[in-house]
PDB file of C-alpha atoms in Angstrom:
ATOM      1  CA  MET A 211     123.009 128.546  84.356  1.00 48.00           C
ATOM      2  CA  SER A 212     124.161 124.986  84.750  1.00 49.00           C
ATOM      3  CA  ARG A 213     127.442 125.832  83.027  1.00 48.00           C
ATOM      4  CA  VAL A 214     128.055 128.620  85.534  1.00 40.00           C
ATOM      5  CA  THR A 215     127.211 126.205  88.418  1.00 40.00           C
ATOM      6  CA  LEU A 216     129.531 123.619  86.910  1.00 39.00           C
ATOM      7  CA  ALA A 217     132.344 126.169  86.382  1.00 40.00           C
ATOM      8  CA  VAL A 218     131.983 127.395  90.048  1.00 36.00           C
ATOM      9  CA  THR A 219     131.879 123.866  91.422  1.00 41.00           C
ATOM     10  CA  ALA A 220     134.976 122.992  89.411  1.00 40.00           C
ATOM     11  CA  LEU A 221     136.808 126.128  90.696  1.00 38.00           C
ATOM     12  CA  LEU A 222     135.853 125.279  94.302  1.00 40.00           C
ATOM     13  CA  VAL A 223     136.966 121.677  94.030  1.00 44.00           C
ATOM     14  CA  GLY A 224     140.146 122.748  92.401  1.00 45.00           C
ATOM     15  CA  THR A 225     140.830 125.340  95.107  1.00 41.00           C
ATOM     16  CA  CYS A 226     140.100 122.818  97.834  1.00 47.00           C
ATOM     17  CA  ALA A 227     142.428 120.272  96.253  1.00 47.00           C
ATOM     18  CA  VAL A 228     145.200 122.830  96.000  1.00 44.00           C
ATOM     19  CA  SER A 229     144.506 124.041  99.498  1.00 46.00           C
ATOM     20  CA  ALA A 230     144.673 120.500 100.882  1.00 51.00           C
ATOM     21  CA  GLN A 231     148.006 119.922  99.041  1.00 54.00           C
ATOM     22  CA  THR A 232     149.644 123.046 100.429  1.00 56.00           C
ATOM     23  CA  ALA A 233     148.112 123.135 103.844  1.00 81.00           C
ATOM     24  CA  ASN A 234     150.593 120.576 105.341  1.00 91.00           C
ATOM     25  CA  PRO A 235     148.004 119.215 107.889  1.00 94.00           C
ATOM     26  CA  LEU A 236     150.436 116.848 109.607  1.00 93.00           C
ATOM     27  CA  SER A 237     153.196 119.368 110.262  1.00 93.00           C
ATOM     28  CA  THR A 238     150.632 122.018 111.081  1.00 94.00           C
ATOM     29  CA  GLU A 239     149.163 119.905 113.831  1.00 94.00           C
ATOM     30  CA  MET A 240     152.592 119.108 115.148  1.00 96.00           C
ATOM     31  CA  LYS A 241     153.457 122.806 115.151  1.00 96.00           C
ATOM     32  CA  GLN A 242     150.345 123.420 117.278  1.00 96.00           C
ATOM     33  CA  MET A 243     151.166 120.725 119.730  1.00 97.00           C
ATOM     34  CA  TYR A 244     154.776 121.969 120.027  1.00 98.00           C
ATOM     35  CA  THR A 245     153.560 125.536 120.631  1.00 98.00           C
ATOM     36  CA  GLY A 246     151.304 124.332 123.394  1.00 97.00           C
ATOM     37  CA  VAL A 247     153.998 122.531 125.393  1.00 98.00           C
ATOM     38  CA  LYS A 248     156.463 125.375 124.683  1.00 98.00           C
ATOM     39  CA  THR A 249     154.004 127.915 126.095  1.00 97.00           C
ATOM     40  CA  ASN A 250     153.280 125.785 129.184  1.00 98.00           C
ATOM     41  CA  LEU A 251     156.871 124.973 129.941  1.00 98.00           C
ATOM     42  CA  THR A 252     158.088 128.659 129.461  1.00 98.00           C
ATOM     43  CA  ARG A 253     155.381 129.954 131.685  1.00 97.00           C
ATOM     44  CA  MET A 254     156.007 127.244 134.290  1.00 98.00           C
ATOM     45  CA  ALA A 255     159.756 127.944 134.385  1.00 98.00           C
ATOM     46  CA  GLU A 256     159.127 131.638 134.847  1.00 98.00           C
ATOM     47  CA  LYS A 257     156.391 131.182 137.410  1.00 97.00           C
ATOM     48  CA  MET A 258     158.298 128.907 139.844  1.00 98.00           C
ATOM     49  CA  PRO A 259     160.116 131.068 142.401  1.00 98.00           C
ATOM     50  CA  ALA A 260     163.948 131.015 142.213  1.00 98.00           C
ATOM     51  CA  GLU A 261     164.171 129.577 145.757  1.00 98.00           C
ATOM     52  CA  SER A 262     162.071 126.518 144.663  1.00 98.00           C
ATOM     53  CA  TYR A 263     164.313 125.429 141.738  1.00 98.00           C
ATOM     54  CA  ASP A 264     166.122 123.058 144.140  1.00 97.00           C
ATOM     55  CA  PHE A 265     162.841 121.618 145.440  1.00 98.00           C
ATOM     56  CA  LYS A 266     162.315 117.859 144.981  1.00 97.00           C
ATOM     57  CA  ALA A 267     158.928 116.238 145.324  1.00 94.00           C
ATOM     58  CA  SER A 268     160.751 113.347 146.930  1.00 95.00           C
ATOM     59  CA  PRO A 269     164.441 113.020 147.924  1.00 95.00           C
ATOM     60  CA  ASP A 270     165.195 110.314 145.361  1.00 97.00           C
ATOM     61  CA  ILE A 271     164.179 112.261 142.199  1.00 97.00           C
ATOM     62  CA  ARG A 272     165.425 115.248 140.323  1.00 98.00           C
ATOM     63  CA  SER A 273     164.751 118.812 141.531  1.00 98.00           C
ATOM     64  CA  PHE A 274     162.565 121.211 139.687  1.00 98.00           C
ATOM     65  CA  GLY A 275     165.608 122.937 138.232  1.00 98.00           C
ATOM     66  CA  GLN A 276     167.197 119.665 137.210  1.00 98.00           C
ATOM     67  CA  LEU A 277     164.037 118.751 135.266  1.00 98.00           C
ATOM     68  CA  ILE A 278     164.070 122.004 133.504  1.00 98.00           C
ATOM     69  CA  ALA A 279     167.734 121.369 132.572  1.00 98.00           C
ATOM     70  CA  HIS A 280     166.841 117.895 131.420  1.00 98.00           C
ATOM     71  CA  ILE A 281     164.097 119.322 129.153  1.00 98.00           C
ATOM     72  CA  ALA A 282     166.386 121.898 127.774  1.00 98.00           C
ATOM     73  CA  ASP A 283     169.248 119.452 127.054  1.00 98.00           C
ATOM     74  CA  SER A 284     166.870 116.883 125.561  1.00 97.00           C
ATOM     75  CA  GLN A 285     165.190 119.384 123.240  1.00 97.00           C
ATOM     76  CA  ALA A 286     168.502 120.859 122.177  1.00 97.00           C
ATOM     77  CA  ARG A 287     169.936 117.511 121.416  1.00 96.00           C
ATOM     78  CA  THR A 288     166.928 116.462 119.318  1.00 96.00           C
ATOM     79  CA  CYS A 289     166.445 119.642 117.486  1.00 96.00           C
ATOM     80  CA  SER A 290     170.082 120.298 116.816  1.00 96.00           C
ATOM     81  CA  THR A 291     170.382 116.762 115.350  1.00 94.00           C
ATOM     82  CA  LEU A 292     167.259 117.483 113.137  1.00 95.00           C
ATOM     83  CA  ALA A 293     168.986 120.687 112.026  1.00 95.00           C
ATOM     84  CA  GLY A 294     172.078 118.734 111.108  1.00 93.00           C
ATOM     85  CA  GLU A 295     174.305 120.305 113.783  1.00 90.00           C
ATOM     86  CA  ALA A 296     174.281 117.918 116.839  1.00 86.00           C
ATOM     87  CA  LYS A 297     175.019 120.422 119.615  1.00 91.00           C
ATOM     88  CA  GLN A 298     175.077 119.954 123.332  1.00 91.00           C
ATOM     89  CA  LEU A 299     173.502 122.736 125.411  1.00 94.00           C
ATOM     90  CA  GLY A 300     174.987 121.825 128.872  1.00 96.00           C
ATOM     91  CA  ALA A 301     171.907 122.912 130.862  1.00 98.00           C
ATOM     92  CA  ALA A 302     172.591 120.120 133.417  1.00 97.00           C
ATOM     93  CA  SER A 303     175.606 122.090 134.734  1.00 98.00           C
ATOM     94  CA  LYS A 304     173.350 125.142 135.478  1.00 98.00           C
ATOM     95  CA  THR A 305     171.714 125.737 138.865  1.00 95.00           C
ATOM     96  CA  THR A 306     170.167 129.183 139.021  1.00 98.00           C
ATOM     97  CA  LYS A 307     166.658 129.983 137.812  1.00 98.00           C
ATOM     98  CA  ALA A 308     168.012 132.731 135.428  1.00 98.00           C
ATOM     99  CA  ASP A 309     170.445 130.330 133.851  1.00 98.00           C
ATOM    100  CA  LEU A 310     167.927 127.461 133.557  1.00 98.00           C
ATOM    101  CA  VAL A 311     165.255 129.733 132.178  1.00 98.00           C
ATOM    102  CA  ALA A 312     167.834 130.991 129.580  1.00 98.00           C
ATOM    103  CA  ALA A 313     168.867 127.494 128.657  1.00 98.00           C
ATOM    104  CA  LEU A 314     165.149 126.387 128.236  1.00 98.00           C
ATOM    105  CA  GLN A 315     164.646 129.414 125.962  1.00 98.00           C
ATOM    106  CA  GLU A 316     167.800 128.559 123.997  1.00 98.00           C
ATOM    107  CA  SER A 317     166.508 125.035 123.480  1.00 98.00           C
ATOM    108  CA  PHE A 318     163.133 126.421 122.293  1.00 98.00           C
ATOM    109  CA  THR A 319     164.999 128.753 119.886  1.00 97.00           C
ATOM    110  CA  MET A 320     166.785 125.771 118.387  1.00 97.00           C
ATOM    111  CA  CYS A 321     163.528 123.813 118.131  1.00 98.00           C
ATOM    112  CA  ASP A 322     161.583 126.776 116.661  1.00 98.00           C
ATOM    113  CA  ALA A 323     163.765 126.823 113.651  1.00 96.00           C
ATOM    114  CA  VAL A 324     163.233 123.026 113.028  1.00 97.00           C
ATOM    115  CA  VAL A 325     159.520 123.188 113.675  1.00 97.00           C
ATOM    116  CA  ASP A 326     159.019 126.309 111.555  1.00 96.00           C
ATOM    117  CA  ALA A 327     160.753 124.634 108.667  1.00 95.00           C
ATOM    118  CA  MET A 328     158.695 121.527 108.874  1.00 96.00           C
ATOM    119  CA  THR A 329     156.415 120.567 106.012  1.00 95.00           C
ATOM    120  CA  ASP A 330     154.520 117.344 105.426  1.00 95.00           C
ATOM    121  CA  ALA A 331     157.086 116.383 102.749  1.00 94.00           C
ATOM    122  CA  LYS A 332     160.012 116.916 105.265  1.00 94.00           C
ATOM    123  CA  ALA A 333     157.948 115.126 107.944  1.00 95.00           C
ATOM    124  CA  ALA A 334     158.463 111.862 106.100  1.00 94.00           C
ATOM    125  CA  GLU A 335     162.275 112.105 105.802  1.00 95.00           C
ATOM    126  CA  MET A 336     164.245 109.746 107.890  1.00 95.00           C
ATOM    127  CA  VAL A 337     166.974 111.026 110.234  1.00 94.00           C
ATOM    128  CA  LYS A 338     169.553 109.220 112.432  1.00 91.00           C
ATOM    129  CA  LEU A 339     168.708 109.867 116.059  1.00 86.00           C
ATOM    130  CA  GLY A 340     170.643 108.037 118.766  1.00 81.00           C
ATOM    131  CA  ARG A 341     171.036 104.423 117.765  1.00 86.00           C
ATOM    132  CA  GLY A 342     168.319 104.327 115.123  1.00 90.00           C
ATOM    133  CA  GLU A 343     166.342 106.305 112.532  1.00 94.00           C
ATOM    134  CA  ARG A 344     163.055 108.077 112.826  1.00 94.00           C
ATOM    135  CA  SER A 345     161.026 110.240 110.626  1.00 96.00           C
ATOM    136  CA  ARG A 346     161.355 113.927 111.204  1.00 96.00           C
ATOM    137  CA  LEU A 347     157.611 113.947 112.256  1.00 96.00           C
ATOM    138  CA  GLY A 348     158.280 110.980 114.640  1.00 96.00           C
ATOM    139  CA  ALA A 349     161.218 112.755 116.271  1.00 96.00           C
ATOM    140  CA  LEU A 350     159.196 115.913 116.826  1.00 97.00           C
ATOM    141  CA  ALA A 351     156.270 113.851 118.183  1.00 96.00           C
ATOM    142  CA  GLY A 352     158.721 112.177 120.564  1.00 96.00           C
ATOM    143  CA  LEU A 353     160.030 115.562 121.674  1.00 97.00           C
ATOM    144  CA  VAL A 354     156.548 116.945 122.245  1.00 98.00           C
ATOM    145  CA  SER A 355     155.518 113.731 124.125  1.00 97.00           C
ATOM    146  CA  HIS A 356     158.609 113.857 126.320  1.00 98.00           C
ATOM    147  CA  SER A 357     158.212 117.576 127.115  1.00 98.00           C
ATOM    148  CA  ASN A 358     154.512 117.016 128.008  1.00 97.00           C
ATOM    149  CA  GLU A 359     155.455 114.209 130.303  1.00 98.00           C
ATOM    150  CA  GLU A 360     158.017 116.380 132.012  1.00 98.00           C
ATOM    151  CA  TYR A 361     155.524 119.155 132.340  1.00 98.00           C
ATOM    152  CA  GLY A 362     153.155 116.809 134.063  1.00 97.00           C
ATOM    153  CA  TYR A 363     155.866 115.876 136.611  1.00 96.00           C
ATOM    154  CA  LEU A 364     156.673 119.533 137.130  1.00 98.00           C
ATOM    155  CA  SER A 365     153.013 120.354 137.708  1.00 97.00           C
ATOM    156  CA  VAL A 366     153.119 118.114 140.822  1.00 97.00           C
ATOM    157  CA  TYR A 367     156.122 120.058 142.107  1.00 98.00           C
ATOM    158  CA  MET A 368     154.240 123.319 141.662  1.00 97.00           C
ATOM    159  CA  ARG A 369     151.119 121.863 143.353  1.00 97.00           C
ATOM    160  CA  LEU A 370     153.200 120.746 146.306  1.00 97.00           C
ATOM    161  CA  LYS A 371     154.493 124.367 146.607  1.00 97.00           C
ATOM    162  CA  GLY A 372     150.887 125.693 146.418  1.00 97.00           C
ATOM    163  CA  ILE A 373     151.296 127.138 142.888  1.00 97.00           C
ATOM    164  CA  VAL A 374     148.817 126.503 140.067  1.00 97.00           C
ATOM    165  CA  PRO A 375     150.482 125.168 136.921  1.00 97.00           C
ATOM    166  CA  PRO A 376     149.927 127.365 133.826  1.00 95.00           C
ATOM    167  CA  SER A 377     147.743 124.968 132.075  1.00 94.00           C
ATOM    168  CA  SER A 378     145.360 124.832 135.113  1.00 94.00           C
ATOM    169  CA  GLU A 379     145.066 128.606 135.515  1.00 91.00           C
ATOM    170  CA  PRO A 380     141.626 130.120 134.945  1.00 87.00           C
ATOM    171  CA  ARG A 381     141.122 131.367 131.395  1.00 82.00           C
ATOM    172  CA  LYS A 382     140.739 135.093 131.031  1.00 76.00           C
TER     173      LYS A 382
END
């Protein structure tokens, strides 16, 4: 009986060790964080009425649409660099809701490929971004952080318009 218990224990420990090695916990968590902000920003961009895309919470800051463009351009720049392509999206030149939602979606499509390909091993690779180098994981963490910050700003715009931001909607 003790041999069977020992064999089962060894099998379970081995399975856990293999599972831990292949689970990619760091990149998996980053993917979850990215998916959360992607969902919120996509729903937000779709939810804001077209006539409110030129709305500014204060005259001296970007409009709702300009912030959506900023997010799209920033994400495209980061993710295309991580993909080895360094593309510019040009969302800042767009003004209509339809064009800005499409640009945001295009930036997410670019980032989806990078995020989907991320593993813990790739996460540690260094890449040139801007004037310095960052790990792939650090670059994606920066992207998620920036996008979440912008989501927070945009939430104020929506509240000022009497619209509940997606992350504050009642759960069904």
